[in-house]
């Protein structure tokens, strides 16, 4: 089990400082929130790369259908090279039904965003190489030309690609398949319910069912679970002497990462103080 921490709000200076504290106190990953019209997540991660040597760095998460995949490729490759191969790219379809995130465009709908996600994930495989390529999709295209000048961004240190975690809605097969064929599953619980009925919260039991589904799906595609990540997110307290008890059921269900995230405040002063307190206490490591 590896342990990560999300800084829910703050600037590049805060990210650089907190990532260093996280590394010094035994955390394995440091993540920042990527917004629409906000502080640039990849600038924050670049700053964090300069103050750390070991800890993994990533977003939680990047709304990939809202971004141009070639821009994402350039940003991730840049930070992966700067950090000597420590980037994780976490992606999802993006927030729906919240005006704050649709100030500048209309939501094209889940179906279109899913199409954009699939094309972006496919294009990233080529964009993380320093050569032109041909691609024809419903939404994106690329032409192969003889001379790329100025050149494409250098390939990331991590090959064949930067590890990519994808939100998968359990038990929706199409959504889960998208996650299964990448490098990690960010679980979302989306059972079919009657009108007016609430779906409830994801439990370790549902997580274990999703892990087994992914195992079979990857096997059908000739892929093993070696190196594949199952990511659980929750909140533990700095002063909880048995914080590991919160994590243990998820680990037993198959999780390989625990991401500690407290979204209760986005006041930068509050976040900075509480984040340092939580990070200094160390991860809720299972003995």
XYZ file of C-alpha atoms in Angstrom:
287
model
C 0.000 0.000 0.000
C 1.228 3.474 -0.933
C -0.012 6.696 0.641
C -0.767 9.996 -1.031
C -2.043 13.387 0.070
C -4.169 15.945 -1.790
C -3.611 19.665 -1.294
C -7.174 20.883 -1.939
C -6.206 24.501 -2.511
C -3.109 26.679 -2.536
C -0.536 28.223 -4.846
C 2.742 26.971 -6.279
C 4.718 28.126 -3.255
C 2.441 26.179 -0.897
C 2.699 23.100 -3.128
C 6.504 23.279 -3.121
C 6.628 23.599 0.658
C 4.005 20.957 1.446
C 5.403 18.415 -1.017
C 8.758 18.671 0.718
C 7.095 18.129 4.098
C 5.179 15.138 2.698
C 8.362 13.538 1.397
C 10.207 14.136 4.667
C 7.445 12.401 6.647
C 7.135 9.244 4.576
C 4.289 9.933 2.144
C 4.510 8.346 -1.313
C 2.498 10.818 -3.391
C 1.524 14.491 -3.426
C -1.460 15.606 -5.488
C -3.094 18.931 -6.352
C -6.527 19.874 -7.625
C -6.816 20.917 -11.283
C -9.475 23.542 -11.871
C -11.178 25.333 -14.727
C -9.914 28.932 -14.559
C -7.767 28.644 -11.452
C -4.196 28.281 -10.250
C -2.330 26.115 -12.744
C -1.922 22.590 -11.399
C 1.143 21.790 -13.487
C 2.947 24.922 -12.368
C 2.291 23.791 -8.794
C 3.635 20.308 -9.548
C 6.710 21.740 -11.274
C 7.404 23.762 -8.136
C 6.891 20.618 -6.023
C 9.320 18.697 -8.246
C 12.061 21.198 -7.380
C 11.775 20.597 -3.626
C 11.500 16.790 -3.691
C 13.450 13.778 -4.966
C 11.325 10.683 -4.354
C 7.625 11.422 -3.920
C 5.203 10.879 -6.820
C 3.430 13.978 -8.163
C 0.047 14.283 -9.831
C -3.387 15.818 -10.139
C -6.535 14.704 -8.403
C -7.796 15.039 -10.973
C -7.452 16.355 -14.553
C -10.787 16.781 -16.435
C -9.269 15.391 -19.628
C -12.241 16.046 -21.969
C -11.997 19.752 -21.059
C -8.334 19.914 -22.085
C -6.537 19.646 -25.421
C -4.611 16.369 -25.252
C -1.512 17.917 -26.854
C -1.404 20.562 -24.118
C -1.710 17.872 -21.448
C 1.052 15.858 -23.142
C 3.391 18.843 -23.086
C 2.700 19.694 -19.438
C 2.975 16.132 -18.148
C 6.101 15.392 -20.164
C 7.738 18.596 -18.943
C 7.087 17.816 -15.279
C 8.006 14.143 -15.709
C 11.393 15.162 -17.090
C 11.855 17.809 -14.401
C 11.055 15.285 -11.652
C 13.047 12.435 -13.237
C 9.992 10.285 -13.870
C 7.637 10.858 -10.936
C 4.378 12.028 -12.557
C 1.024 10.271 -12.276
C -1.811 11.531 -14.494
C -5.277 11.080 -12.956
C -8.180 11.757 -15.316
C -11.965 11.901 -15.254
C -14.859 13.201 -17.339
C -15.143 16.415 -15.301
C -17.769 17.898 -13.010
C -21.347 18.119 -14.271
C -24.207 20.309 -13.092
C -22.048 22.944 -11.372
C -22.155 26.425 -12.908
C -18.682 27.268 -11.561
C -17.140 24.789 -13.984
C -19.169 25.778 -17.063
C -18.613 29.539 -17.170
C -17.177 29.627 -20.678
C -18.877 26.816 -22.588
C -21.913 24.565 -22.504
C -21.628 21.020 -21.217
C -21.785 18.848 -24.361
C -23.120 15.966 -22.282
C -21.634 12.828 -20.808
C -21.653 10.912 -24.108
C -19.561 13.525 -25.917
C -17.208 13.950 -22.971
C -16.700 10.175 -22.902
C -15.829 10.255 -26.616
C -13.356 13.066 -25.986
C -11.846 11.108 -23.094
C -11.323 7.991 -25.209
C -9.762 9.911 -28.085
C -7.520 11.860 -25.710
C -6.260 8.698 -24.013
C -5.522 7.177 -27.403
C -3.738 10.295 -28.646
C -1.589 10.587 -25.529
C 0.169 7.348 -26.465
C 1.486 9.106 -29.576
C 1.849 12.580 -28.096
C 4.296 11.225 -25.508
C 6.732 10.558 -28.353
C 8.789 13.256 -30.056
C 7.559 12.537 -33.587
C 4.656 13.517 -35.803
C 1.819 11.027 -36.258
C -1.440 10.526 -38.084
C -4.673 10.335 -36.140
C -8.273 10.671 -37.245
C -11.020 10.695 -34.659
C -14.485 12.122 -34.374
C -13.230 15.131 -32.387
C -9.444 15.286 -32.872
C -6.996 14.770 -35.698
C -3.271 14.911 -36.305
C -1.318 15.224 -39.546
C 2.100 13.663 -40.051
C 4.594 16.184 -41.390
C 8.247 15.833 -42.325
C 9.732 18.422 -39.986
C 8.655 19.305 -36.454
C 10.259 22.674 -35.834
C 10.093 23.837 -33.145
C 10.323 20.279 -31.865
C 7.715 18.345 -29.923
C 8.229 18.054 -26.156
C 10.757 15.377 -25.179
C 9.248 12.005 -24.297
C 8.570 11.481 -20.605
C 11.140 9.623 -18.561
C 8.535 6.953 -17.802
C 7.973 4.609 -20.698
C 5.961 3.472 -22.535
C 3.760 6.178 -20.983
C 3.161 8.208 -17.871
C 1.068 6.068 -15.494
C -2.539 7.087 -16.031
C -5.289 6.550 -13.455
C -8.836 6.762 -14.792
C -12.173 7.226 -13.048
C -14.320 4.143 -13.573
C -17.986 4.076 -12.564
C -18.723 0.724 -10.939
C -20.560 -1.329 -12.146
C -20.842 0.363 -15.572
C -18.895 -1.862 -18.039
C -17.949 0.806 -20.580
C -16.642 3.190 -17.923
C -14.845 0.392 -16.075
C -13.242 -0.911 -19.272
C -11.709 2.511 -19.914
C -10.038 2.373 -16.488
C -9.083 -1.295 -16.763
C -7.038 -0.737 -19.918
C -4.949 2.073 -18.435
C -2.769 1.970 -15.306
C -5.121 2.505 -12.388
C -8.737 2.706 -11.240
C -10.163 5.736 -9.460
C -13.450 4.282 -8.165
C -16.798 5.978 -8.579
C -19.952 4.184 -7.426
C -22.781 4.420 -9.958
C -25.252 1.547 -9.557
C -28.535 1.544 -11.406
C -31.179 2.841 -8.982
C -34.868 3.576 -9.072
C -35.947 7.213 -9.717
C -35.520 9.236 -6.530
C -33.343 6.569 -4.909
C -29.821 7.484 -3.804
C -26.978 5.173 -4.906
C -25.228 5.150 -1.530
C -21.518 5.168 -0.783
C -18.846 2.890 -2.187
C -17.859 0.262 0.387
C -14.886 -2.132 0.457
C -17.259 -4.862 -0.730
C -18.063 -2.971 -3.949
C -14.402 -2.103 -4.374
C -13.443 -5.778 -4.187
C -16.094 -6.617 -6.790
C -14.711 -3.921 -9.075
C -11.155 -5.172 -8.612
C -12.177 -8.685 -9.611
C -14.002 -7.327 -12.695
C -10.872 -5.408 -13.706
C -8.713 -8.477 -13.169
C -10.856 -10.509 -15.571
C -11.111 -7.690 -18.114
C -7.349 -7.188 -18.188
C -6.810 -10.933 -18.526
C -9.132 -10.951 -21.544
C -6.826 -8.364 -23.116
C -3.656 -10.271 -22.226
C -2.813 -7.921 -19.342
C -1.879 -8.816 -15.771
C -2.502 -6.830 -12.601
C 1.242 -6.311 -12.083
C 1.820 -2.609 -11.573
C -1.875 -1.780 -11.847
C -3.153 0.577 -9.142
C -6.445 0.573 -7.230
C -6.893 3.966 -5.596
C -9.033 4.646 -2.518
C -9.644 8.153 -1.220
C -10.752 9.219 2.239
C -9.908 11.337 5.253
C -7.902 10.481 8.334
C -6.992 12.818 11.178
C -3.532 13.835 12.326
C -4.387 13.083 15.949
C -6.068 9.721 15.349
C -3.853 7.023 16.917
C -5.640 4.324 14.915
C -5.938 6.042 11.529
C -4.734 2.822 9.902
C -8.039 1.194 10.898
C -9.760 3.448 8.350
C -7.425 2.273 5.612
C -7.205 -1.446 6.398
C -10.586 -2.567 4.940
C -9.757 -0.870 1.650
C -6.355 -2.512 1.488
C -7.945 -5.885 2.190
C -10.412 -5.230 -0.651
C -7.527 -4.701 -3.091
C -6.561 -1.033 -2.893
C -2.890 -0.332 -3.615
C -3.009 3.421 -2.877
C -4.674 5.366 -0.073
C -5.193 9.045 -0.902
C -5.814 11.256 2.118
C -8.026 14.178 1.111
C -9.935 16.687 3.192
C -12.167 18.914 1.040
C -13.880 20.658 3.977
C -12.152 24.006 3.366
C -10.642 25.896 0.436
C -9.404 28.783 2.548
C -5.664 28.859 1.710
C -4.662 29.817 5.266
C -6.715 27.008 6.808
C -5.616 24.487 4.197
C -1.931 25.351 4.631
C -2.038 24.905 8.402
C -4.152 21.734 8.403
C -2.186 20.150 5.563
C 1.127 20.663 7.331
C -0.339 19.225 10.513
C -1.673 16.145 8.729
C 1.483 15.581 6.670
C 3.785 15.926 9.659
C 1.868 13.194 11.481
C 2.770 10.787 8.688
C 0.632 8.489 6.552
C -1.932 6.112 8.118
C 0.360 3.207 7.410
C -0.876 -0.346 8.011
C 1.536 -2.281 10.192
